[in-house]
Amino acid sequence: QVQLVESGGRLVQAGGSLRLSCAASGRTFSSYAMGWFRRAPGKEREFVASVSWSATYYADSVKGRFTISRDYAKNTMYLEMNSLKPEDTAVYYCAAGKDPYGNLPTDYWGQGTQVTVSS
């Protein structure tokens, strides 16, 4: 099992940048696919980005603006968000998947971190 803790969410102006972090516990961090999801007010949780052993994946709505990465030495995953828009406002969740090649990791979840983008 892996525990996930997100950080970095805050209020930011439209057009600004933000970096979210997800710290994972456990010695098997490298064996999981990792990802970010978000839930905007009144909407369902949606996929944002993921990173597996073989590739990275992005939702069309964030492609070209967001970058997902992971630091195996620090057991940490990141989401670099640029050119933020008010519609990016949401609670962002870190997730891990047991299939290291999976593109939708959903086996383990963090508690979420709030990102608010003001216009």
PDB file of C-alpha atoms in Angstrom:
ATOM      1  CA  GLN A   1       0.000   0.000   0.000  1.00  0.00           C
ATOM      2  CA  VAL A   2       1.060   3.589  -0.557  1.00  0.00           C
ATOM      3  CA  GLN A   3       0.037   6.796   1.212  1.00  0.00           C
ATOM      4  CA  LEU A   4      -0.178   9.996  -0.798  1.00  0.00           C
ATOM      5  CA  VAL A   5      -0.020  13.577   0.447  1.00  0.00           C
ATOM      6  CA  GLU A   6      -0.569  16.530  -1.870  1.00  0.00           C
ATOM      7  CA  SER A   7       0.667  20.063  -1.335  1.00  0.00           C
ATOM      8  CA  GLY A   8       1.107  23.315  -3.218  1.00  0.00           C
ATOM      9  CA  GLY A   9      -2.455  24.346  -3.879  1.00  0.00           C
ATOM     10  CA  ARG A  10      -3.349  27.993  -3.340  1.00  0.00           C
ATOM     11  CA  LEU A  11      -5.048  31.033  -4.831  1.00  0.00           C
ATOM     12  CA  VAL A  12      -3.417  32.286  -8.029  1.00  0.00           C
ATOM     13  CA  GLN A  13      -4.365  34.803 -10.700  1.00  0.00           C
ATOM     14  CA  ALA A  14      -5.327  33.756 -14.204  1.00  0.00           C
ATOM     15  CA  GLY A  15      -2.270  33.379 -16.390  1.00  0.00           C
ATOM     16  CA  GLY A  16      -0.135  32.453 -13.425  1.00  0.00           C
ATOM     17  CA  SER A  17       1.743  29.279 -12.583  1.00  0.00           C
ATOM     18  CA  LEU A  18       1.687  26.779  -9.776  1.00  0.00           C
ATOM     19  CA  ARG A  19       3.456  23.538  -8.914  1.00  0.00           C
ATOM     20  CA  LEU A  20       1.693  20.788  -7.026  1.00  0.00           C
ATOM     21  CA  SER A  21       3.575  18.047  -5.223  1.00  0.00           C
ATOM     22  CA  CYS A  22       2.537  14.572  -4.192  1.00  0.00           C
ATOM     23  CA  ALA A  23       4.707  12.836  -1.624  1.00  0.00           C
ATOM     24  CA  ALA A  24       4.352   9.064  -1.533  1.00  0.00           C
ATOM     25  CA  SER A  25       5.273   6.793   1.323  1.00  0.00           C
ATOM     26  CA  GLY A  26       6.542   3.279   0.931  1.00  0.00           C
ATOM     27  CA  ARG A  27       9.485   1.713  -0.802  1.00  0.00           C
ATOM     28  CA  THR A  28       7.550   0.634  -3.876  1.00  0.00           C
ATOM     29  CA  PHE A  29       6.895   4.104  -5.263  1.00  0.00           C
ATOM     30  CA  SER A  30       8.702   3.286  -8.475  1.00  0.00           C
ATOM     31  CA  SER A  31       6.434   0.338  -9.191  1.00  0.00           C
ATOM     32  CA  TYR A  32       3.253   2.436  -9.416  1.00  0.00           C
ATOM     33  CA  ALA A  33       1.829   4.517 -12.178  1.00  0.00           C
ATOM     34  CA  MET A  34       0.975   7.956 -10.814  1.00  0.00           C
ATOM     35  CA  GLY A  35      -1.499  10.587 -11.788  1.00  0.00           C
ATOM     36  CA  TRP A  36      -3.443  13.732 -11.055  1.00  0.00           C
ATOM     37  CA  PHE A  37      -7.193  14.158 -11.095  1.00  0.00           C
ATOM     38  CA  ARG A  38      -9.355  17.119 -10.183  1.00  0.00           C
ATOM     39  CA  ARG A  39     -12.875  17.894  -9.087  1.00  0.00           C
ATOM     40  CA  ALA A  40     -14.346  21.291  -9.810  1.00  0.00           C
ATOM     41  CA  PRO A  41     -17.319  22.596  -7.820  1.00  0.00           C
ATOM     42  CA  GLY A  42     -20.478  20.817  -8.894  1.00  0.00           C
ATOM     43  CA  LYS A  43     -18.675  18.488 -11.295  1.00  0.00           C
ATOM     44  CA  GLU A  44     -17.418  14.936 -11.364  1.00  0.00           C
ATOM     45  CA  ARG A  45     -13.783  14.130 -10.715  1.00  0.00           C
ATOM     46  CA  GLU A  46     -11.831  14.152 -13.964  1.00  0.00           C
ATOM     47  CA  PHE A  47      -8.480  12.955 -15.201  1.00  0.00           C
ATOM     48  CA  VAL A  48      -5.728  15.563 -15.569  1.00  0.00           C
ATOM     49  CA  ALA A  49      -2.452  13.763 -16.237  1.00  0.00           C
ATOM     50  CA  SER A  50      -0.593  10.556 -15.498  1.00  0.00           C
ATOM     51  CA  VAL A  51       2.866   9.077 -15.774  1.00  0.00           C
ATOM     52  CA  SER A  52       3.619   5.395 -16.155  1.00  0.00           C
ATOM     53  CA  TRP A  53       6.798   3.475 -16.814  1.00  0.00           C
ATOM     54  CA  SER A  54       6.402   4.050 -20.524  1.00  0.00           C
ATOM     55  CA  ALA A  55       4.615   7.335 -21.136  1.00  0.00           C
ATOM     56  CA  THR A  56       2.863  10.441 -19.919  1.00  0.00           C
ATOM     57  CA  TYR A  57      -0.761  11.239 -20.629  1.00  0.00           C
ATOM     58  CA  TYR A  58      -2.711  14.468 -20.494  1.00  0.00           C
ATOM     59  CA  ALA A  59      -6.286  15.558 -20.706  1.00  0.00           C
ATOM     60  CA  ASP A  60      -6.922  17.710 -23.755  1.00  0.00           C
ATOM     61  CA  SER A  61      -7.928  20.611 -21.532  1.00  0.00           C
ATOM     62  CA  VAL A  62      -4.446  20.864 -19.992  1.00  0.00           C
ATOM     63  CA  LYS A  63      -2.225  19.647 -22.814  1.00  0.00           C
ATOM     64  CA  GLY A  64       0.515  22.180 -23.511  1.00  0.00           C
ATOM     65  CA  ARG A  65      -0.042  23.981 -20.210  1.00  0.00           C
ATOM     66  CA  PHE A  66       0.548  21.316 -17.552  1.00  0.00           C
ATOM     67  CA  THR A  67       3.555  19.019 -17.130  1.00  0.00           C
ATOM     68  CA  ILE A  68       3.633  15.915 -14.964  1.00  0.00           C
ATOM     69  CA  SER A  69       6.891  14.530 -13.618  1.00  0.00           C
ATOM     70  CA  ARG A  70       8.199  12.309 -10.856  1.00  0.00           C
ATOM     71  CA  ASP A  71      11.365  12.193  -8.791  1.00  0.00           C
ATOM     72  CA  TYR A  72      12.073   8.578  -7.845  1.00  0.00           C
ATOM     73  CA  ALA A  73      14.793   9.560  -5.375  1.00  0.00           C
ATOM     74  CA  LYS A  74      12.349  11.765  -3.459  1.00  0.00           C
ATOM     75  CA  ASN A  75       9.282   9.520  -3.887  1.00  0.00           C
ATOM     76  CA  THR A  76       7.496  12.589  -5.171  1.00  0.00           C
ATOM     77  CA  MET A  77       5.368  13.444  -8.161  1.00  0.00           C
ATOM     78  CA  TYR A  78       4.786  16.958  -9.477  1.00  0.00           C
ATOM     79  CA  LEU A  79       2.319  18.817 -11.612  1.00  0.00           C
ATOM     80  CA  GLU A  80       3.652  22.014 -13.117  1.00  0.00           C
ATOM     81  CA  MET A  81       0.716  24.187 -14.147  1.00  0.00           C
ATOM     82  CA  ASN A  82       1.185  27.210 -16.401  1.00  0.00           C
ATOM     83  CA  SER A  83      -1.183  29.661 -18.075  1.00  0.00           C
ATOM     84  CA  LEU A  84      -3.795  28.871 -15.458  1.00  0.00           C
ATOM     85  CA  LYS A  85      -7.423  29.631 -16.211  1.00  0.00           C
ATOM     86  CA  PRO A  86     -10.393  30.121 -13.890  1.00  0.00           C
ATOM     87  CA  GLU A  87     -11.788  26.812 -15.168  1.00  0.00           C
ATOM     88  CA  ASP A  88      -8.746  25.070 -13.666  1.00  0.00           C
ATOM     89  CA  THR A  89     -10.170  25.854 -10.233  1.00  0.00           C
ATOM     90  CA  ALA A  90     -10.687  22.538  -8.459  1.00  0.00           C
ATOM     91  CA  VAL A  91      -9.495  20.222  -5.753  1.00  0.00           C
ATOM     92  CA  TYR A  92      -6.551  18.343  -7.215  1.00  0.00           C
ATOM     93  CA  TYR A  93      -5.999  14.736  -6.173  1.00  0.00           C
ATOM     94  CA  CYS A  94      -2.908  12.616  -6.434  1.00  0.00           C
ATOM     95  CA  ALA A  95      -3.460   8.971  -7.323  1.00  0.00           C
ATOM     96  CA  ALA A  96      -1.410   5.818  -7.703  1.00  0.00           C
ATOM     97  CA  GLY A  97      -2.087   2.655  -9.679  1.00  0.00           C
ATOM     98  CA  LYS A  98      -0.753  -0.855  -9.198  1.00  0.00           C
ATOM     99  CA  ASP A  99      -0.261  -1.333 -12.936  1.00  0.00           C
ATOM    100  CA  PRO A 100       3.016   0.464 -13.664  1.00  0.00           C
ATOM    101  CA  TYR A 101       2.020   0.764 -17.326  1.00  0.00           C
ATOM    102  CA  GLY A 102      -1.489   2.001 -16.650  1.00  0.00           C
ATOM    103  CA  ASN A 103      -2.632   5.416 -17.833  1.00  0.00           C
ATOM    104  CA  LEU A 104      -5.477   5.842 -15.317  1.00  0.00           C
ATOM    105  CA  PRO A 105      -4.086   5.107 -11.857  1.00  0.00           C
ATOM    106  CA  THR A 106      -6.956   4.904  -9.392  1.00  0.00           C
ATOM    107  CA  ASP A 107      -6.021   2.368  -6.715  1.00  0.00           C
ATOM    108  CA  TYR A 108      -4.856   4.848  -4.082  1.00  0.00           C
ATOM    109  CA  TRP A 109      -5.813   8.461  -3.455  1.00  0.00           C
ATOM    110  CA  GLY A 110      -4.569  11.464  -1.577  1.00  0.00           C
ATOM    111  CA  GLN A 111      -6.807  13.881   0.312  1.00  0.00           C
ATOM    112  CA  GLY A 112      -6.558  16.637  -2.265  1.00  0.00           C
ATOM    113  CA  THR A 113      -5.259  20.178  -2.440  1.00  0.00           C
ATOM    114  CA  GLN A 114      -7.321  23.218  -3.427  1.00  0.00           C
ATOM    115  CA  VAL A 115      -6.322  25.279  -6.448  1.00  0.00           C
ATOM    116  CA  THR A 116      -8.251  28.482  -7.036  1.00  0.00           C
ATOM    117  CA  VAL A 117      -7.636  30.610 -10.121  1.00  0.00           C
ATOM    118  CA  SER A 118      -9.052  34.126  -9.996  1.00  0.00           C
ATOM    119  CA  SER A 119      -9.997  36.055 -13.114  1.00  0.00           C
TER     120      SER A 119
END
